[in-house]
Short mmCIF file of C-alpha atoms in Angstrom, two decimals:
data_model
loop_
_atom_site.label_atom_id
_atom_site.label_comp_id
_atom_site.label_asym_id
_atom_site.label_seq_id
_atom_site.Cartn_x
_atom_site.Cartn_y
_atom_site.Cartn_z
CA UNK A 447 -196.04 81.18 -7.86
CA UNK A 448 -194.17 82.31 -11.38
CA UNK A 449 -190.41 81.63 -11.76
CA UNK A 450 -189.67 85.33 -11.35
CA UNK A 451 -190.42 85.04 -7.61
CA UNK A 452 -188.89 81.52 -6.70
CA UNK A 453 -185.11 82.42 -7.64
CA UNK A 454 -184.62 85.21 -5.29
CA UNK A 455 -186.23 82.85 -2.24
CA UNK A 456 -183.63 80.13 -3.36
CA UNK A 457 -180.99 83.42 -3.47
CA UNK A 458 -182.26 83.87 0.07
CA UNK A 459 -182.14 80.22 1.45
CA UNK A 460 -178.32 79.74 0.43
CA UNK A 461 -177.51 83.14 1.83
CA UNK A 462 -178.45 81.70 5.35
CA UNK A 463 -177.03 78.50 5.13
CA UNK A 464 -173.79 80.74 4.50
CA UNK A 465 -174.11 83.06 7.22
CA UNK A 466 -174.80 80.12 9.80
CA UNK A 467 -171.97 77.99 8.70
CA UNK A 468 -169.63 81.11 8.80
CA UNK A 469 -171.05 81.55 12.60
CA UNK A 470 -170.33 78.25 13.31
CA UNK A 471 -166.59 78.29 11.84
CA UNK A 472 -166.12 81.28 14.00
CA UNK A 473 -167.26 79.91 17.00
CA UNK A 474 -165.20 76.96 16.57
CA UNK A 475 -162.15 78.93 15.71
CA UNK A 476 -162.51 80.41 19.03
CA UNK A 477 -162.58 77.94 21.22
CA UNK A 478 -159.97 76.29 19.32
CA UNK A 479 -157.63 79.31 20.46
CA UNK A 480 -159.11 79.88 23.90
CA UNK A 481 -158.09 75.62 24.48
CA UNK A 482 -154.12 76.73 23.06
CA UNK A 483 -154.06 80.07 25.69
CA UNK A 484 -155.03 77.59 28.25
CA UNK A 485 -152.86 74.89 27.48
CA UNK A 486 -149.95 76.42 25.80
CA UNK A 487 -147.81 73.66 24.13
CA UNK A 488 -145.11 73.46 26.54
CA UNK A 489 -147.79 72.78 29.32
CA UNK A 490 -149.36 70.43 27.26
CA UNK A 491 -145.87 68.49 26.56
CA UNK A 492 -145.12 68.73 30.35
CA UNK A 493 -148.75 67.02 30.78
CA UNK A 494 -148.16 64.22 28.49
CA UNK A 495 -144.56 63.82 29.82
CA UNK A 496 -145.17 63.68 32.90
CA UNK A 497 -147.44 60.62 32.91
CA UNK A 498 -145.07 58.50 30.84
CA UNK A 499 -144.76 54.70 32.89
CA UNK A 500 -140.89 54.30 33.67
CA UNK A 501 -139.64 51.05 33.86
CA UNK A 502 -139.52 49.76 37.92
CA UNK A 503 -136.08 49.55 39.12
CA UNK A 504 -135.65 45.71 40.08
CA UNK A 505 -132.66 46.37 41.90
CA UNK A 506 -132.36 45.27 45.22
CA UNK A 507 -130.80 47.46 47.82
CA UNK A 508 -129.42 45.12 51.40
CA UNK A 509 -127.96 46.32 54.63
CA UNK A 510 -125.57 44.82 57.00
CA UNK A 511 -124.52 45.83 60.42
CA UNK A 512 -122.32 43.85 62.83
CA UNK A 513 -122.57 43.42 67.02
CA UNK A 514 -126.08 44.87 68.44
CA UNK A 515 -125.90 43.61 72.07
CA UNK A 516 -128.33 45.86 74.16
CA UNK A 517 -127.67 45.04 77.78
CA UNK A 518 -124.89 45.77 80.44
CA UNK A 519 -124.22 49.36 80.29
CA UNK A 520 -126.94 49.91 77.21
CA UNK A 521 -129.88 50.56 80.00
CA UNK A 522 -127.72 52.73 82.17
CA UNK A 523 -127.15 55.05 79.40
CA UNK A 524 -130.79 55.15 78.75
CA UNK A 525 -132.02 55.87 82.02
CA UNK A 526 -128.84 58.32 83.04
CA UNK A 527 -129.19 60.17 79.53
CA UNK A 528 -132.50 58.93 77.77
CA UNK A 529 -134.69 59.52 80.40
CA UNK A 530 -135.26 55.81 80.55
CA UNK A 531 -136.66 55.71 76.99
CA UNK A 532 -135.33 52.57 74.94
CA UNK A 533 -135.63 54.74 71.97
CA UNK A 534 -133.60 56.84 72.93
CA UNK A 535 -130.17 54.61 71.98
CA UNK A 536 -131.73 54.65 68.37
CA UNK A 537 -132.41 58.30 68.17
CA UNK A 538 -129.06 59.39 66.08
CA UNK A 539 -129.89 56.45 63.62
CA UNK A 540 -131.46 57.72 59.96
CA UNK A 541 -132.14 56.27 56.23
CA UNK A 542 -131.83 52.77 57.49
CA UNK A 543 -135.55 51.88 56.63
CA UNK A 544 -134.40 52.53 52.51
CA UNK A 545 -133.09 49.10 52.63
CA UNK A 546 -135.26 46.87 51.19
CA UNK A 547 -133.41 44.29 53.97
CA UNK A 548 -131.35 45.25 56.57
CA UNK A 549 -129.51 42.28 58.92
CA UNK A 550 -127.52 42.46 61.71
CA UNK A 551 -125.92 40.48 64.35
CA UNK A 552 -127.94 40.00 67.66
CA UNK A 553 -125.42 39.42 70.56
CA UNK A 554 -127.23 37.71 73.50
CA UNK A 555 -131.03 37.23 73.86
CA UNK A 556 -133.94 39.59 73.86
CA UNK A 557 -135.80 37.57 77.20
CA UNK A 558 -137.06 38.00 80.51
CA UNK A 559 -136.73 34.41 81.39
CA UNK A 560 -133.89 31.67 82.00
CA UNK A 561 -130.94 31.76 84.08
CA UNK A 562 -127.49 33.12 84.01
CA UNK A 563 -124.93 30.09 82.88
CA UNK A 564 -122.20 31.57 84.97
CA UNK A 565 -120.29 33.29 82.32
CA UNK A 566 -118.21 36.40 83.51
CA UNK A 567 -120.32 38.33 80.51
CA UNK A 568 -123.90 37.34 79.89
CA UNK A 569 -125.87 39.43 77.87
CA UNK A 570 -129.98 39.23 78.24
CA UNK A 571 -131.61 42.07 76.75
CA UNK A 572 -135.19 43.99 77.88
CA UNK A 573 -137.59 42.44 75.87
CA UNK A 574 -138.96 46.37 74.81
CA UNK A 575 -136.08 45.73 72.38
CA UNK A 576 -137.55 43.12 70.27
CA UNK A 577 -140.45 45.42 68.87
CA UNK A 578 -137.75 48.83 68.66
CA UNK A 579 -135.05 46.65 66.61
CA UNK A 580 -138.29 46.64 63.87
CA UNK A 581 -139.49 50.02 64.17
CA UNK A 582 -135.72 51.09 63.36
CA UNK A 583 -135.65 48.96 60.32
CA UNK A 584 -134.26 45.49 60.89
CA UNK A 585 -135.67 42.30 58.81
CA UNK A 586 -133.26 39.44 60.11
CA UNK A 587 -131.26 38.86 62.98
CA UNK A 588 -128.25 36.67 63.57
CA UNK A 589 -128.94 34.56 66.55
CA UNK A 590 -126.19 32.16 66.24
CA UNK A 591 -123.16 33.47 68.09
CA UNK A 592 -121.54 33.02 71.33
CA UNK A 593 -123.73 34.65 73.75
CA UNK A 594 -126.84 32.92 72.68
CA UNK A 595 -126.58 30.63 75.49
CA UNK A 596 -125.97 33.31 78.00
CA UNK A 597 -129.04 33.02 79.81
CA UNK A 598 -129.73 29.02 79.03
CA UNK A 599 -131.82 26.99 76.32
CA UNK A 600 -135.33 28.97 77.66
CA UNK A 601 -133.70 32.49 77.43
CA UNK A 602 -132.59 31.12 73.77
CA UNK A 603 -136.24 30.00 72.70
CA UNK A 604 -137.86 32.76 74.16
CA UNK A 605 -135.41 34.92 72.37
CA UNK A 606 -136.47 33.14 69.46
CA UNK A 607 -139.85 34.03 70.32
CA UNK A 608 -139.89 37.80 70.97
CA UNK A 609 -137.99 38.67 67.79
CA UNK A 610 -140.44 36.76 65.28
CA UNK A 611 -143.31 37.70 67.45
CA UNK A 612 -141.82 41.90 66.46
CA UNK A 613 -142.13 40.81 62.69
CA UNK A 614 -138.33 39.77 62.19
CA UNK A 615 -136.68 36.96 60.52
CA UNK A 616 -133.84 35.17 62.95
CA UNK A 617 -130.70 33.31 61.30
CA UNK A 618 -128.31 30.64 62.61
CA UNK A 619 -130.51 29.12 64.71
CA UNK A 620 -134.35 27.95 65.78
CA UNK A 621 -136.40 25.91 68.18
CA UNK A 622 -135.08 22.93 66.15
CA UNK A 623 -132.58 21.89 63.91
CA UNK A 624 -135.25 21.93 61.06
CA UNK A 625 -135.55 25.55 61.23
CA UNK A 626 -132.23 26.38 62.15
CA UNK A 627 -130.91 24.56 59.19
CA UNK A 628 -133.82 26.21 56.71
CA UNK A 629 -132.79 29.46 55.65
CA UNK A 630 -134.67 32.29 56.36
CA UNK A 631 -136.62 33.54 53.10
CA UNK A 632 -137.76 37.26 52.47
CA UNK A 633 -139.16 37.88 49.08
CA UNK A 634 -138.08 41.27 47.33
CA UNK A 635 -139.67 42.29 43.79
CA UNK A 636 -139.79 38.90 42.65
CA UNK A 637 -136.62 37.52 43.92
CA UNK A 638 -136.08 35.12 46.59
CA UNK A 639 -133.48 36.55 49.52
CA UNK A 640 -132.26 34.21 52.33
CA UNK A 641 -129.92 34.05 55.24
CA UNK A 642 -128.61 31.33 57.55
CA UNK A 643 -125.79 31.84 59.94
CA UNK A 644 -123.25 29.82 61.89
CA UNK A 645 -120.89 30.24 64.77
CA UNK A 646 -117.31 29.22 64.60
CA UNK A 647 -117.23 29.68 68.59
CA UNK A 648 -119.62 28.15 70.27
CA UNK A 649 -121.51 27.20 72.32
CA UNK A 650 -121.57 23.82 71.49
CA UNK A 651 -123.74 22.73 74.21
CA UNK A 652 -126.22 24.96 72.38
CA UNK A 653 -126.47 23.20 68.91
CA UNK A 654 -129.75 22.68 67.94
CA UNK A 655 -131.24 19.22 67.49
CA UNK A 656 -134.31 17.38 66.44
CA UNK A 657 -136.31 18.32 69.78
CA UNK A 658 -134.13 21.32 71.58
CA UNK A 659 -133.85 24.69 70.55
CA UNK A 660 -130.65 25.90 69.27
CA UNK A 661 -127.80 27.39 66.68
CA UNK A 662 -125.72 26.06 64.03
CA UNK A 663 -122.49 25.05 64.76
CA UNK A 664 -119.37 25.44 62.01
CA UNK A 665 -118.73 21.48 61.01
CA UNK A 666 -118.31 18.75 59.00
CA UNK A 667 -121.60 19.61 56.74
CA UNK A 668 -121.71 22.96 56.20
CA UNK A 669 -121.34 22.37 52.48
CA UNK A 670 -124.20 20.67 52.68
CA UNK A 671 -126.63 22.86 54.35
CA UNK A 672 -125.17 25.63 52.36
CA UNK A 673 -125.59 23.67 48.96
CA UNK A 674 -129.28 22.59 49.69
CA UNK A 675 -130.45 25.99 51.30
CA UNK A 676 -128.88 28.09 47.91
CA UNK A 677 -131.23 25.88 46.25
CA UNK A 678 -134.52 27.09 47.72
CA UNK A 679 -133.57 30.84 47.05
CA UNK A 680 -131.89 33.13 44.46
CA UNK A 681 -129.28 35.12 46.66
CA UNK A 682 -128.35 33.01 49.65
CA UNK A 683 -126.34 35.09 52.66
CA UNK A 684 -124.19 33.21 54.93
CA UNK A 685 -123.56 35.05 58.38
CA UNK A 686 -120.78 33.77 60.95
CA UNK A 687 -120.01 34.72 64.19
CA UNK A 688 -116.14 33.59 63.84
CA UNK A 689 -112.83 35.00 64.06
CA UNK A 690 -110.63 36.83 67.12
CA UNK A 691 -111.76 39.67 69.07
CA UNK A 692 -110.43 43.07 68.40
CA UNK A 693 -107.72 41.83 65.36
CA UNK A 694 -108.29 43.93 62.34
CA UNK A 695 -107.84 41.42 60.30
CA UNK A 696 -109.11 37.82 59.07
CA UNK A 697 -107.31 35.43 59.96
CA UNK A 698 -106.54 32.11 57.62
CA UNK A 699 -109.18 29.92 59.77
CA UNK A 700 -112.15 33.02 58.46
CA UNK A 701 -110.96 32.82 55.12
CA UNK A 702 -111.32 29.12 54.59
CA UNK A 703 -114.74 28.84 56.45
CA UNK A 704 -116.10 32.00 54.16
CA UNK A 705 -114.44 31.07 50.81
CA UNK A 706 -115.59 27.52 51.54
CA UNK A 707 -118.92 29.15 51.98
CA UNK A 708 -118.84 30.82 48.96
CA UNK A 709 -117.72 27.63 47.20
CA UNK A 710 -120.81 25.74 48.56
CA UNK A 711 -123.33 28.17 46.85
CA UNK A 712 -123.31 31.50 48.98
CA UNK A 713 -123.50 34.87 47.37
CA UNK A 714 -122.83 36.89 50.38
CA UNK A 715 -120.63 35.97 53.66
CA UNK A 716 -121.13 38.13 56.38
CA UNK A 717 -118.77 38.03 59.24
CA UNK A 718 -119.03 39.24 63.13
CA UNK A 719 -116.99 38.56 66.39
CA UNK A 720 -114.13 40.58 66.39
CA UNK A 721 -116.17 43.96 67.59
CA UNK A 722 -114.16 45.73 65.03
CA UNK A 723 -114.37 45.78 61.51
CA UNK A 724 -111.69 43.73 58.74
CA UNK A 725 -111.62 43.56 55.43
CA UNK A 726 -113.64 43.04 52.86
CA UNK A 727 -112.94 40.28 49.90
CA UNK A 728 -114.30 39.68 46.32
CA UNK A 729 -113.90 35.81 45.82
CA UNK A 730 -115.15 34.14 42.99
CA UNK A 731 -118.54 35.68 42.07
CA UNK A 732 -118.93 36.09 45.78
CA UNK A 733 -118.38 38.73 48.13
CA UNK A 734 -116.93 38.75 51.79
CA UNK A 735 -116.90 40.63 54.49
CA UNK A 736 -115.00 39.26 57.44
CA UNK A 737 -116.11 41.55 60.17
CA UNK A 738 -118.38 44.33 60.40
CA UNK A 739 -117.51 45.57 64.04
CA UNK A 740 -120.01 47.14 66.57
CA UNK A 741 -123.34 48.52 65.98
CA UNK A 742 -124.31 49.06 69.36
CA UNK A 743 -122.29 48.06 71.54
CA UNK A 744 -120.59 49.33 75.20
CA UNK A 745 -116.94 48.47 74.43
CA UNK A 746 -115.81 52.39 74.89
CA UNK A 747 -111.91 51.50 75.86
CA UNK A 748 -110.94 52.19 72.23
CA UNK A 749 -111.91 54.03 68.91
CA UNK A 750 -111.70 50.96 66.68
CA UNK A 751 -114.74 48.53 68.85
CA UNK A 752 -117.04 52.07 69.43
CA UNK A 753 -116.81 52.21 65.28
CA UNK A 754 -118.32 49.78 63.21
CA UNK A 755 -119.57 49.61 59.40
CA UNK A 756 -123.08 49.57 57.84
CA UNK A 757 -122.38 47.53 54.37
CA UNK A 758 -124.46 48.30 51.83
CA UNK A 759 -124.75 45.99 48.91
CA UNK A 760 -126.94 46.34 45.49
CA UNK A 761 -127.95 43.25 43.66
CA UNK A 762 -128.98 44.44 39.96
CA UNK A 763 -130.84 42.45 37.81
CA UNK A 764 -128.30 40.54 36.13
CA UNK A 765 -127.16 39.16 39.19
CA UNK A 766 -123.98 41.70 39.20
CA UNK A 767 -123.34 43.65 42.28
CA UNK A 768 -121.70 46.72 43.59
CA UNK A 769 -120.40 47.58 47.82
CA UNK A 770 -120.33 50.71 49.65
CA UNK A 771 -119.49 50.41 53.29
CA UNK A 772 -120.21 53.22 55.54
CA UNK A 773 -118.72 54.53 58.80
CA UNK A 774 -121.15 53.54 61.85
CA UNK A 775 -120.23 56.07 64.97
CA UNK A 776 -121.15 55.46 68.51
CA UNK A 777 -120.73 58.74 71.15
CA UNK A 778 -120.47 58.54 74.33
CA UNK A 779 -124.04 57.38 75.29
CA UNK A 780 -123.66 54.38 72.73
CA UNK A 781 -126.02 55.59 70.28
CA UNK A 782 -124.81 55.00 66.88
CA UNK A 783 -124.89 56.88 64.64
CA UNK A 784 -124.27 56.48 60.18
CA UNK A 785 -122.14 59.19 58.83
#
C-alpha cells in the first residue's frame, strides 16, 4: 500500500476516535444535569443535613408526687363513677411517663392479706393497684410512712411484694433492715440515681430489723446511712414522711431533719405528711421540698389537701439543677389531674 493511501485512513481513524469521545462527553453531560434536576441543591443540603449525629442530651429529667393512698373512698368512686375500672382514677393523668423517674409517696399497703391494727384509719389497697401505679409511670415508691403498718407486718411484706413484683423500686423500707437501709438504685444514661426514705412518725413498732420486715425510722444514725448510701450512687434522694398535717408550712423540726439530710450527702429531700403542699428550699448545693401534698387522695373537706404538686427537677450534666413544680388537681371523683 503507497503512502498516498495510508494518510487519509489515519485522517479517518482520528476522526472516529473524535466523534466517539464527543458522544461520550455528551452523554455524560447529561446525566450530570438530569442527577442536579433531581436533586436540586437545596434538597441535596436538606439530605446531608438532615443526617448530621447531634450530641445525646445527658440530662436527666425526675418526678415527684406526694400522698397516693388508694383505698377508703378511692374504690367507691370507681365503681359509682368508673364503672368499677381501677383505671379509671388514672384516666385524667398525662405526660407523666416523660420522666425518666417518677417517685411518689405510697400511703398504706397494696395487699390482700394481714389484719387491721385497730387504727381509726387503716389504709390497705386492692392489689390491681400495684401493676396500674407502673403502667401510669411510677419507678419508686415511698413505703416508709405512717400507715405502713396499717394492716400488720404481713400486709407490710406483702406490700413489699406486689409493688416489686409490678416492676417498681420501694424506698424507706424492706423485708429487712439490709434492704431497707440500701438505697434503691435506678441507672439513667450512665448515672447512678437512688432513693431511701424515712418516717419522722412512726410506727415504731414497725422498724425493720435483721429478720422482720420493716421501715426506717428518723434517729440517731441517719447521718450515717445517708453518708454510706450517697456513696454507692451519684444523686442520692432522701424522702420523709414527717411534719404536721394540713400546716402549710415546715416547721423547725422538718428543717433540721432535711438540712441535716442534705448535710449528710443528699442531693434531693423530698418531704410528705402534711396532705398539702409547703415550701420549697435551696440549701447548700441541695434542694428541699418539705411537702408535696396529695396525689390521690380522698381528703375533699378543703381545696388545699384535694391539690397537690408534681415537682419536676432536671439534673444537667455538670451536676447543676433547675425546679419547676406543677399544680396537681383532683375533681370530685379523686382523679388527679396535672395542669
Amino acid at each position: 500500500m503507497s503512502k498516498e493511501h495510508e494518510m487519509p485512513e489515519k485522517k479517518s481513524s482520528v476522526g472516529v476516535y473524535v466523534w466517539r469521545l464527543l458522544i461520550i462527553v455528551t452523554a455524560l453531560t447529561a446525566v450530570l444535569y438530569a442527577v442536579v434536576v433531581a436533586f436540586p441543591h437545596n434538597r441535596m443540603y436538606k439530605t446531608t443535613a438532615s443526617v448530621v449525629l447531634r450530641e445525646p442530651d445527658k440530662s436527666i429529667t425526675l418526678g415527684f408526687v406526694g400522698d397516693i393512698m388508694l383505698a377508703r373512698g378511692i374504690p367507691i368512686s370507681i365503681e359509682k363513677y368508673g364503672s368499677g375500672d381501677s383505671q379509671f382514677i388514672f384516666s385524667k393523668l398525662e405526660g407523666l411517663k416523660k420522666y425518666d423517674v417518677l417517685f411518689g409517696n405510697l400511703e398504706g399497703v397494696i395487699s390482700d392479706k394481714g389484719k387491721n391494727v385497730g387504727s381509726i384509719y387503716s389504709f390497705r389497697m386492692d392489689p390491681i393497684f400495684a401493676p396500674l401505679l407502673r403502667r401510669v409511670g411510677f419507678d419508686v415508691l415511698s413505703v416508709a410512712n405512717n400507715h405502713s403498718g396499717d394492716w400488720s407486718v404481713t400486709a407490710f411484706a406483702d406490700s413489699i411484694n406486689k409493688v416489686r413484683s409490678a416492676g417498681i423500686k420501694t424506698a424507706g423500707g424492706g423485708l429487712n433492715i439490709i434492704e431497707a437501709t440500701s438505697p434503691s438504685i435506678i441507672e439513667v444514661k450512665g448515672k447512678q440515681i437512688g432513693f431511701i426514705g424515712f418516717s419522722d412518725v412512726g410506727p415504731g413498732w414497725l422498724r425493720a430489723n435483721d429478720t422482720t420486715a420493716g421501715i426506717l425510722i428518723v434517729g440517731n444514725n441517719d447521718a450515717e446511712i445517708i453518708s454510706e448510701a450517697k456513696d454507692g450512687v451519684d444523686v442520692l434522694i432522701v424522702s420523709y414522711h414527717f411534719g404536721e398535717e394540713y400546716k402549710t408550712e415546715s416547721n423547725n423540726r422538718q428543717q433540721m431533719i432535711a438540712r441535716g439530710a442534705i448535710d449528710a450527702g443528699a442531693d434531693i429531700v423530698i418531704g410528705h405528711h402534711p396532705h398539702v403542699v409547703q415550701e420549697i428550699e435551696v440549701y447548700k448545693d441541695g434542694l428541699i421540698a418539705y411537702s408535696l401534698g396529695n396525689f390521690i387522695f380522698d381528703q375533699s373537706f378543703s381545696e388545699e389537701t384535694m391539690r397537690g404538686m408534681l415537682l419536676e427537677i432536671v439534673i444537667n450534666e455538670d451536676g447543676t439543677f433547675s425546679y419547676h413544680g406543677k399544680v396537681v388537681q383532683m375533681n370530685e371523683w379523686y382523679q388527679p389531674e396535672i395542669l
